[in-house]
Short mmCIF file of C-alpha atoms in Angstrom, two decimals:
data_model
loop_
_atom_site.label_atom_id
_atom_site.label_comp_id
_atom_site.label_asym_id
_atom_site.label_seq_id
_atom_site.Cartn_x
_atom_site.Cartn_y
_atom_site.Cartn_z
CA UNK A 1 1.99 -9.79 -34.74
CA UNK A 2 -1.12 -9.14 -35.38
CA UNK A 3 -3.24 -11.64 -38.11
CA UNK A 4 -6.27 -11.22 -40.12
CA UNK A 5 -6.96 -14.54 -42.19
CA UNK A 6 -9.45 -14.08 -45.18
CA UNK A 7 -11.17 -17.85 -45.53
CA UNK A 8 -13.10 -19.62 -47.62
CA UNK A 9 -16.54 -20.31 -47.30
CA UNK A 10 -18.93 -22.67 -48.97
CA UNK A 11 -21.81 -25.08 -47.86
CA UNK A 12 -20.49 -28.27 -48.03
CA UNK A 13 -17.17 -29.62 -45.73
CA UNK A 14 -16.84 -26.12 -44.55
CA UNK A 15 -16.27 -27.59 -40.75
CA UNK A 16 -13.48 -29.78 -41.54
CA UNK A 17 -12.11 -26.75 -43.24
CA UNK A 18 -12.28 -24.20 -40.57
CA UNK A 19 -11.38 -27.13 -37.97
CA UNK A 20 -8.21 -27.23 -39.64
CA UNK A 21 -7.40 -23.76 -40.16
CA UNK A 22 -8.57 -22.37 -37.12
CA UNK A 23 -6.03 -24.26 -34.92
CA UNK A 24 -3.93 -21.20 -35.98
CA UNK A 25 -4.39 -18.07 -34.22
CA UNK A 26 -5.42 -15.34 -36.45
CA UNK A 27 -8.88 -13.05 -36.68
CA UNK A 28 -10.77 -15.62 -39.42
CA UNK A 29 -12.66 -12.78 -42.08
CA UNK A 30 -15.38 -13.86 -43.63
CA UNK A 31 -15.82 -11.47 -47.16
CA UNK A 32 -18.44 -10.55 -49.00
CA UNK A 33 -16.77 -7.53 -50.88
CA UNK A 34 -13.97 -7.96 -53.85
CA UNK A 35 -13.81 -11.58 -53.64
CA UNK A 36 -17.13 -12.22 -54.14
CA UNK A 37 -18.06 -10.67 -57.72
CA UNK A 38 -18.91 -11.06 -61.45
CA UNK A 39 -17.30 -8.60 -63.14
CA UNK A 40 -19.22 -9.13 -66.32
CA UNK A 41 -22.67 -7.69 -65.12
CA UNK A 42 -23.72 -5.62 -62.54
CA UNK A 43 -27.19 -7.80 -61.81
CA UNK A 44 -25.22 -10.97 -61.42
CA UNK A 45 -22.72 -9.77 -59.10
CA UNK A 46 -25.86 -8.94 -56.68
CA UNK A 47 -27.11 -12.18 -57.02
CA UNK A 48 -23.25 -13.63 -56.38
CA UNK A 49 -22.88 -11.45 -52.99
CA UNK A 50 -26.29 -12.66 -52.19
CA UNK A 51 -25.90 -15.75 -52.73
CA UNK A 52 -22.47 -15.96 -50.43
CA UNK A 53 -24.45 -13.79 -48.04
CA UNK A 54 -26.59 -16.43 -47.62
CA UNK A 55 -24.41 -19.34 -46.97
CA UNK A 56 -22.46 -17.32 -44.06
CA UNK A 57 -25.74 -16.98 -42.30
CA UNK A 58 -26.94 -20.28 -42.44
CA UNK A 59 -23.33 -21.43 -41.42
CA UNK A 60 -23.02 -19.28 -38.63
CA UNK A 61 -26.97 -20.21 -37.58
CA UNK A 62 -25.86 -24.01 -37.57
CA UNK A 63 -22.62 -23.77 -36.16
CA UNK A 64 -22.27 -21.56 -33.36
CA UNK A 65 -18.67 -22.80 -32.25
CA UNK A 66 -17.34 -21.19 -35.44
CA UNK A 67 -17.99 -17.81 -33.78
CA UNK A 68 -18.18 -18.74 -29.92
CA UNK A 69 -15.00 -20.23 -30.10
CA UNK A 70 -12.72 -18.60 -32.59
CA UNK A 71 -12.60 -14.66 -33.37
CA UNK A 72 -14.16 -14.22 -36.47
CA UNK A 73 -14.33 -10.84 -38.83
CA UNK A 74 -16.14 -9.57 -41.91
CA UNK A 75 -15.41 -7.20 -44.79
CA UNK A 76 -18.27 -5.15 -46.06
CA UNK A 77 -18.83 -3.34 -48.80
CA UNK A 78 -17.61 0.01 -49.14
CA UNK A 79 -20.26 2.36 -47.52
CA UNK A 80 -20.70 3.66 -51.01
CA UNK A 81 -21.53 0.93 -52.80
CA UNK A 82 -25.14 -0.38 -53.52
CA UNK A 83 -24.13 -3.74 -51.44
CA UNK A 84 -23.88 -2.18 -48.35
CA UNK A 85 -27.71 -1.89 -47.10
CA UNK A 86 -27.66 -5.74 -48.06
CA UNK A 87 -24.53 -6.67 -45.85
CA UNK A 88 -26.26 -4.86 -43.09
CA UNK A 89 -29.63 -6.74 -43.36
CA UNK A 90 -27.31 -9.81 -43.20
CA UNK A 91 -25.03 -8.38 -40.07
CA UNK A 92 -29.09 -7.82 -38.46
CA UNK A 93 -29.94 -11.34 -38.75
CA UNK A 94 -26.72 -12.71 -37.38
CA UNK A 95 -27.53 -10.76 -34.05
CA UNK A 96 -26.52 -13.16 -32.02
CA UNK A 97 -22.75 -12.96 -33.51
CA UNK A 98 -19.94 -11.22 -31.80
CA UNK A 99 -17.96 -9.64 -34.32
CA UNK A 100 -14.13 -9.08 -33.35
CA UNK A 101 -13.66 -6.62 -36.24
CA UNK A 102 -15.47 -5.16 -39.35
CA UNK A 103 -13.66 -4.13 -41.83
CA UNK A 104 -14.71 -1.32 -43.65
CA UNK A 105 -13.02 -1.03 -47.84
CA UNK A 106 -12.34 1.87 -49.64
CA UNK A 107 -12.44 4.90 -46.91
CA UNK A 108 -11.50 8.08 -48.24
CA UNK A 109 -13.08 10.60 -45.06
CA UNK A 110 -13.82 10.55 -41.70
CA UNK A 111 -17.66 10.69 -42.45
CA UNK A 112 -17.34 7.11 -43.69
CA UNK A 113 -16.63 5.97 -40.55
CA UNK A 114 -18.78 8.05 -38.39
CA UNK A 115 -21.96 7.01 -40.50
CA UNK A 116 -20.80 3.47 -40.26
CA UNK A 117 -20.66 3.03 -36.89
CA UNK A 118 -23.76 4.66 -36.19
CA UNK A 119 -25.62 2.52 -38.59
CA UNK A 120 -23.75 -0.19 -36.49
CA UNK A 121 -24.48 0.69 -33.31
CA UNK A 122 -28.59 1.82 -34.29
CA UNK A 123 -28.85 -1.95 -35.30
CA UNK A 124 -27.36 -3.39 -32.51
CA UNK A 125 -24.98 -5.31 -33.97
CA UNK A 126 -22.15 -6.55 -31.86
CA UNK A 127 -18.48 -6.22 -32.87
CA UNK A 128 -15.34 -5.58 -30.96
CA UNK A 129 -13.86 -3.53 -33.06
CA UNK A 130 -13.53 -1.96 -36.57
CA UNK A 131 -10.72 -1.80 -39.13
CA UNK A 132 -10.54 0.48 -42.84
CA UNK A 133 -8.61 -0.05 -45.88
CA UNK A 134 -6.55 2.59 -46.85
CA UNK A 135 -6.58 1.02 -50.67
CA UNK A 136 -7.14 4.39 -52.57
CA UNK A 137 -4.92 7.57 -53.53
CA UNK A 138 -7.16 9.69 -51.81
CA UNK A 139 -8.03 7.69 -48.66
CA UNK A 140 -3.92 7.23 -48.35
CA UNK A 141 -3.18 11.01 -48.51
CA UNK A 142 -6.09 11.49 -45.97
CA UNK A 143 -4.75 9.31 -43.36
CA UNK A 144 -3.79 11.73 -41.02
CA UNK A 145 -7.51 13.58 -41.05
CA UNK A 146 -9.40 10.66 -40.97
CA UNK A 147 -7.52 8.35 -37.88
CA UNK A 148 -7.50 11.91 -35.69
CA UNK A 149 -8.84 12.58 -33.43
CA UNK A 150 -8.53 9.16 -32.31
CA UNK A 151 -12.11 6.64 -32.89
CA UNK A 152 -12.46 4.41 -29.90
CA UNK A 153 -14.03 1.51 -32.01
CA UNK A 154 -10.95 2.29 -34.73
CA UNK A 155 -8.59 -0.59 -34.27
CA UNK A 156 -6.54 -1.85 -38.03
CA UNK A 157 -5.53 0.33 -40.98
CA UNK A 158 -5.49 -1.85 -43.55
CA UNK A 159 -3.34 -1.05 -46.90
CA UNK A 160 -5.26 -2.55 -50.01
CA UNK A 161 -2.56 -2.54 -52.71
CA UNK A 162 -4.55 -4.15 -55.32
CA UNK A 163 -6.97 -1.00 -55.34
CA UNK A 164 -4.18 0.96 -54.56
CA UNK A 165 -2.68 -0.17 -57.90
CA UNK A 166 -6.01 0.04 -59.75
CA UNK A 167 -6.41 3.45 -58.67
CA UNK A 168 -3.11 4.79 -59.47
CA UNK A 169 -3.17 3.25 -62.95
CA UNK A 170 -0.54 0.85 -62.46
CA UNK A 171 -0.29 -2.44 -64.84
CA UNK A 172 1.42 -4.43 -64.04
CA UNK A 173 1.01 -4.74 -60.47
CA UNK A 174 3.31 -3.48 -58.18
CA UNK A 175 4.14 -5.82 -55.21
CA UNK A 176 5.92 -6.80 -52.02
CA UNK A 177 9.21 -7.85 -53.80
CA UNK A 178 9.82 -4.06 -54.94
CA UNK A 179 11.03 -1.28 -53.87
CA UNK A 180 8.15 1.26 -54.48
CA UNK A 181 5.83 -1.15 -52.68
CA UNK A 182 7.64 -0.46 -49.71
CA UNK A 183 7.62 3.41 -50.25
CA UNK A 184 3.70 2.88 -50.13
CA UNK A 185 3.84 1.27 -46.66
CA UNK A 186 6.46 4.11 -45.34
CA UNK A 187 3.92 6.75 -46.53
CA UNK A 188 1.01 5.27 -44.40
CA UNK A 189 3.31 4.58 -41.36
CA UNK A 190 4.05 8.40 -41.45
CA UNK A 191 0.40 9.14 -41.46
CA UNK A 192 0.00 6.72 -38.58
CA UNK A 193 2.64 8.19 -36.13
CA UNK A 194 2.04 8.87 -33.20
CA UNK A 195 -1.63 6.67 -32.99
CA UNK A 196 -2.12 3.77 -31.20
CA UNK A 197 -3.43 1.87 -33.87
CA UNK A 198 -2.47 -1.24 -35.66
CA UNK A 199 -0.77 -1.61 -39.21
CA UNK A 200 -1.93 -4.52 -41.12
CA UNK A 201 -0.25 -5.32 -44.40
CA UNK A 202 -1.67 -5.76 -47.96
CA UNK A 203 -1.87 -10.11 -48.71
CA UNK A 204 0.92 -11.52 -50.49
CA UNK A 205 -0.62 -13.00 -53.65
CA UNK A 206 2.28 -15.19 -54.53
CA UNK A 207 0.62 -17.65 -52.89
CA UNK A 208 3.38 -20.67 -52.65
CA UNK A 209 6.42 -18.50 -52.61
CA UNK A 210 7.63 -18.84 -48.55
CA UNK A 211 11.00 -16.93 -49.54
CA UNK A 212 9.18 -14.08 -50.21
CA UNK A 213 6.51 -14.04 -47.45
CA UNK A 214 9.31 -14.46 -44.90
CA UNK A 215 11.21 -11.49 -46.86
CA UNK A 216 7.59 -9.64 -45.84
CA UNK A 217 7.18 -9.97 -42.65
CA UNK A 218 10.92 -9.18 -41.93
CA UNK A 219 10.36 -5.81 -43.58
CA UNK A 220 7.37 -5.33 -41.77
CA UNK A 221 9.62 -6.35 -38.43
CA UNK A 222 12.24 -3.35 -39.58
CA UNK A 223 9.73 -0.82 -40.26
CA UNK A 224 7.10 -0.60 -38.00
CA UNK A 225 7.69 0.72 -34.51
CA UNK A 226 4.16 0.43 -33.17
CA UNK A 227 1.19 -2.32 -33.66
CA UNK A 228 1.38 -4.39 -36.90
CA UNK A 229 -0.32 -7.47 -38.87
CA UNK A 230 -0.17 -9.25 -41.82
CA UNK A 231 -3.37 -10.32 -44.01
CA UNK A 232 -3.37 -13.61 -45.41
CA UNK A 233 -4.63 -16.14 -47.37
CA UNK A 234 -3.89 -19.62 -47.06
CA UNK A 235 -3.11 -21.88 -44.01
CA UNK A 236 0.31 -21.75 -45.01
CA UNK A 237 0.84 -18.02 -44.80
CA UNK A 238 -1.29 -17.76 -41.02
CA UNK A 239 1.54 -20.75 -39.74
CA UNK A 240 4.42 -18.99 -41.02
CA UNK A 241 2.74 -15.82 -39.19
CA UNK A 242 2.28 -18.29 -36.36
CA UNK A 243 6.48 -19.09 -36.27
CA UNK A 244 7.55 -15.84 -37.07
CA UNK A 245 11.38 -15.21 -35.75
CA UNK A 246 12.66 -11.93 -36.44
CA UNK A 247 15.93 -12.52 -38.54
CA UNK A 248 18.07 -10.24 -40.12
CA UNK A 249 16.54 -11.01 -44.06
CA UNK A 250 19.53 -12.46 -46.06
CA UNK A 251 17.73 -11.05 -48.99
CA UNK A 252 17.38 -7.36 -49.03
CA UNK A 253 15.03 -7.02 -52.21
CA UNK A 254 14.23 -9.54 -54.96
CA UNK A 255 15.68 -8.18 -58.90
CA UNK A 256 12.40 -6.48 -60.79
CA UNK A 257 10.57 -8.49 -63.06
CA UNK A 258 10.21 -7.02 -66.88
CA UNK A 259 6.83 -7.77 -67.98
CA UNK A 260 5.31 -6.55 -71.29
CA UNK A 261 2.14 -4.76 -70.55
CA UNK A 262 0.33 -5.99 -73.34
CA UNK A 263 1.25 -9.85 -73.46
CA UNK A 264 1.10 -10.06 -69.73
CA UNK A 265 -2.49 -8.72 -69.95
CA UNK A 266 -3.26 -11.40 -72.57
CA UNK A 267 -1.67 -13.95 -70.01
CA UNK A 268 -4.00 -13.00 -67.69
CA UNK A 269 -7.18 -13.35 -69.54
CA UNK A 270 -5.79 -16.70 -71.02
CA UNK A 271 -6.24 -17.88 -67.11
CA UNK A 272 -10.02 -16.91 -66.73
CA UNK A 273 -10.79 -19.89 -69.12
CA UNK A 274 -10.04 -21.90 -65.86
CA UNK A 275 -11.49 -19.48 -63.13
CA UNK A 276 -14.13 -20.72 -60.91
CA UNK A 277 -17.45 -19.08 -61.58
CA UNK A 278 -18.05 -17.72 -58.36
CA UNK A 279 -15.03 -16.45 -57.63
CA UNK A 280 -13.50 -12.94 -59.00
CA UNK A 281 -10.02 -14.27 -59.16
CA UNK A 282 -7.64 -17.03 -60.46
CA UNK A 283 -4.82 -18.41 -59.61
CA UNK A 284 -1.72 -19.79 -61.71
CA UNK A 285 0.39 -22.81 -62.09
CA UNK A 286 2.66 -20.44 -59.97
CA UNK A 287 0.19 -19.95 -57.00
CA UNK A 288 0.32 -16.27 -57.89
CA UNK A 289 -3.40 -15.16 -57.28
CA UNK A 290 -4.65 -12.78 -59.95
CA UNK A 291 -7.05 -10.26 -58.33
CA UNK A 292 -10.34 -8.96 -59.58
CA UNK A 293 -8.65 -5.53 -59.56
CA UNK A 294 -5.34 -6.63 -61.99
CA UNK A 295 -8.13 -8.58 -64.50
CA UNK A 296 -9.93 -5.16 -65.08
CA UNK A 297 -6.99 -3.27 -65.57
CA UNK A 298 -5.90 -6.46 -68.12
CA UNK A 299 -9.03 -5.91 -70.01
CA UNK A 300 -8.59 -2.32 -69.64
CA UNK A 301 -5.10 -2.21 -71.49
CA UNK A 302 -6.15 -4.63 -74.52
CA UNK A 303 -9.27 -2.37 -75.00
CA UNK A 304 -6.66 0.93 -75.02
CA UNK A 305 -4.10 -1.36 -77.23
CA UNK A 306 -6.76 -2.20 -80.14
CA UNK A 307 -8.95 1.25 -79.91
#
């Protein structure tokens, strides 16, 4: 099993940190995309990315062992976006890093890809490999067109089910406990058949519950007959990854959860009281981990409810 671990990063203790976590095996990704962003304003979510940009070069300028020594990723910004030209000035002045993967959000056509890797490869920047997100309606239902013919550099498909919920105007979230997320993943296994390329699954946001991450990767055991991964987010997650047995799951599916649109949206912004300024997420008493994606659609449905 394949894993890609999304860290932290930060200027102070970050070595201790990554000392601890990186005695796991797992691809370490380093993001500057949804994690990293003010949704309130458009000029200070430039100066967030930069500002995160930033601190990953001057870590990996003063601490070469992080990336001589471990295999180490990034997510960029979706070749779309106005971040992009700024997350390849940054990949330019980390020359000297070997990338195992870049991970490219929010494909929807093979064009993405192609002008991505030649922008890549005209700046010289090194990398092993590449990975996209398959995170959107369209970029799901175009699978099959934009994986064949096969891209040599083309290693991860990466489903994004945050996005994917976002985009298919979904609130609440749909997730790993239930049954439709499951269809999702079936869907983009079908588009993958018969490639040789490797499924990595969406992160588990309930970030402290082990029955369910177990019930996860036993799932992902059943259904995929070729390459697969699981993202994740905490140390925990990457060491049960780490011990993964294949078992046959004593729990099959977890009962749904009945949440009222409206006060769970209110429950949601009640939490950003507490969020940490530069990050685009919070987290609960719970450990679930609210994503930028299910606060906009939060704020989305209480501006519907009172217009």
């Amino acid at each position: 099993m394949e894993v890609l671990h999304f860290i932290k990063y930060f200027s102070k203790g970050f070595t201790s940190y990554f000392n601890k976590i990186s005695k796991n095996r797992a691809v370490f990704i380093f993001d500057v995309e949804d994690s990293i962003q003010d949704l309130s304003s458009e000029t200070r979510n430039h100066d967030l990315k930069q500002k995160y940009r930033d601190i990953l070069r001057a870590l990996l300028k003063s601490t070469e062992g992080i990336y001589q020594n471990h295999r180490i990723g990034i997510r960029i910004n979706s070749f779309n976006s106005k971040e992009f030209e700024q997350d390849i000035t940054l990949l330019k002045d980390l020359k000297e890093v070997q990338w195992e993967t870049i991970l490219i959000p929010k494909v929807e056509n093979r064009l993405e890809i192609e002008q991505v890797l030649f922008i890549l490869h005209h700046n010289n920047i090194k990398f092993n490999n590449i990975g996209i997100f398959a995170e959107t309606r369209k970029g799901v239902s175009s699978l099959k067109e934009i994986i064949e013919p096969a891209v040599p550099e083309l290693k991860y498909v990466i489903f994004g089910h945050a996005d994917y919920n976002i985009d298919s105007d979904i609130f609440p979230f749909i997730h790993h406990s239930e049954v439709t997320y499951w269809k999702w993943v079936t869907n983009i296994l079908d588009h993958m058949n018969g490639s040789n390329l490797t499924f990595i699954n969406s992160p588990c946001l309930f970030l402290k519950d082990d029955e369910l991450f177990n019930f996860t990767l036993n799932q992902l055991n059943f259904m995929c007959t070729g390459n697969y991964g699981q993202m994740t987010l905490t140390h925990k997650q990457t060491e049960l990854c780490n011990q993964y047995s294949p078992t046959k799951p004593y729990v099959t599916s977890f009962p749904p959860i009945e949440k009222d649109p409206i006060a769970y949206a209110n429950y949601i912004l009640a939490k950003l009281v507490a969020k940490d300024a530069d990050k685009s997420f919070c987290v609960d008493d719970k450990g679930y981990l609210m994503s930028p994606h299910e606060i906009l659609m939060a704020q989305k449905i209480l501006i519907s409810n009172h217009s």
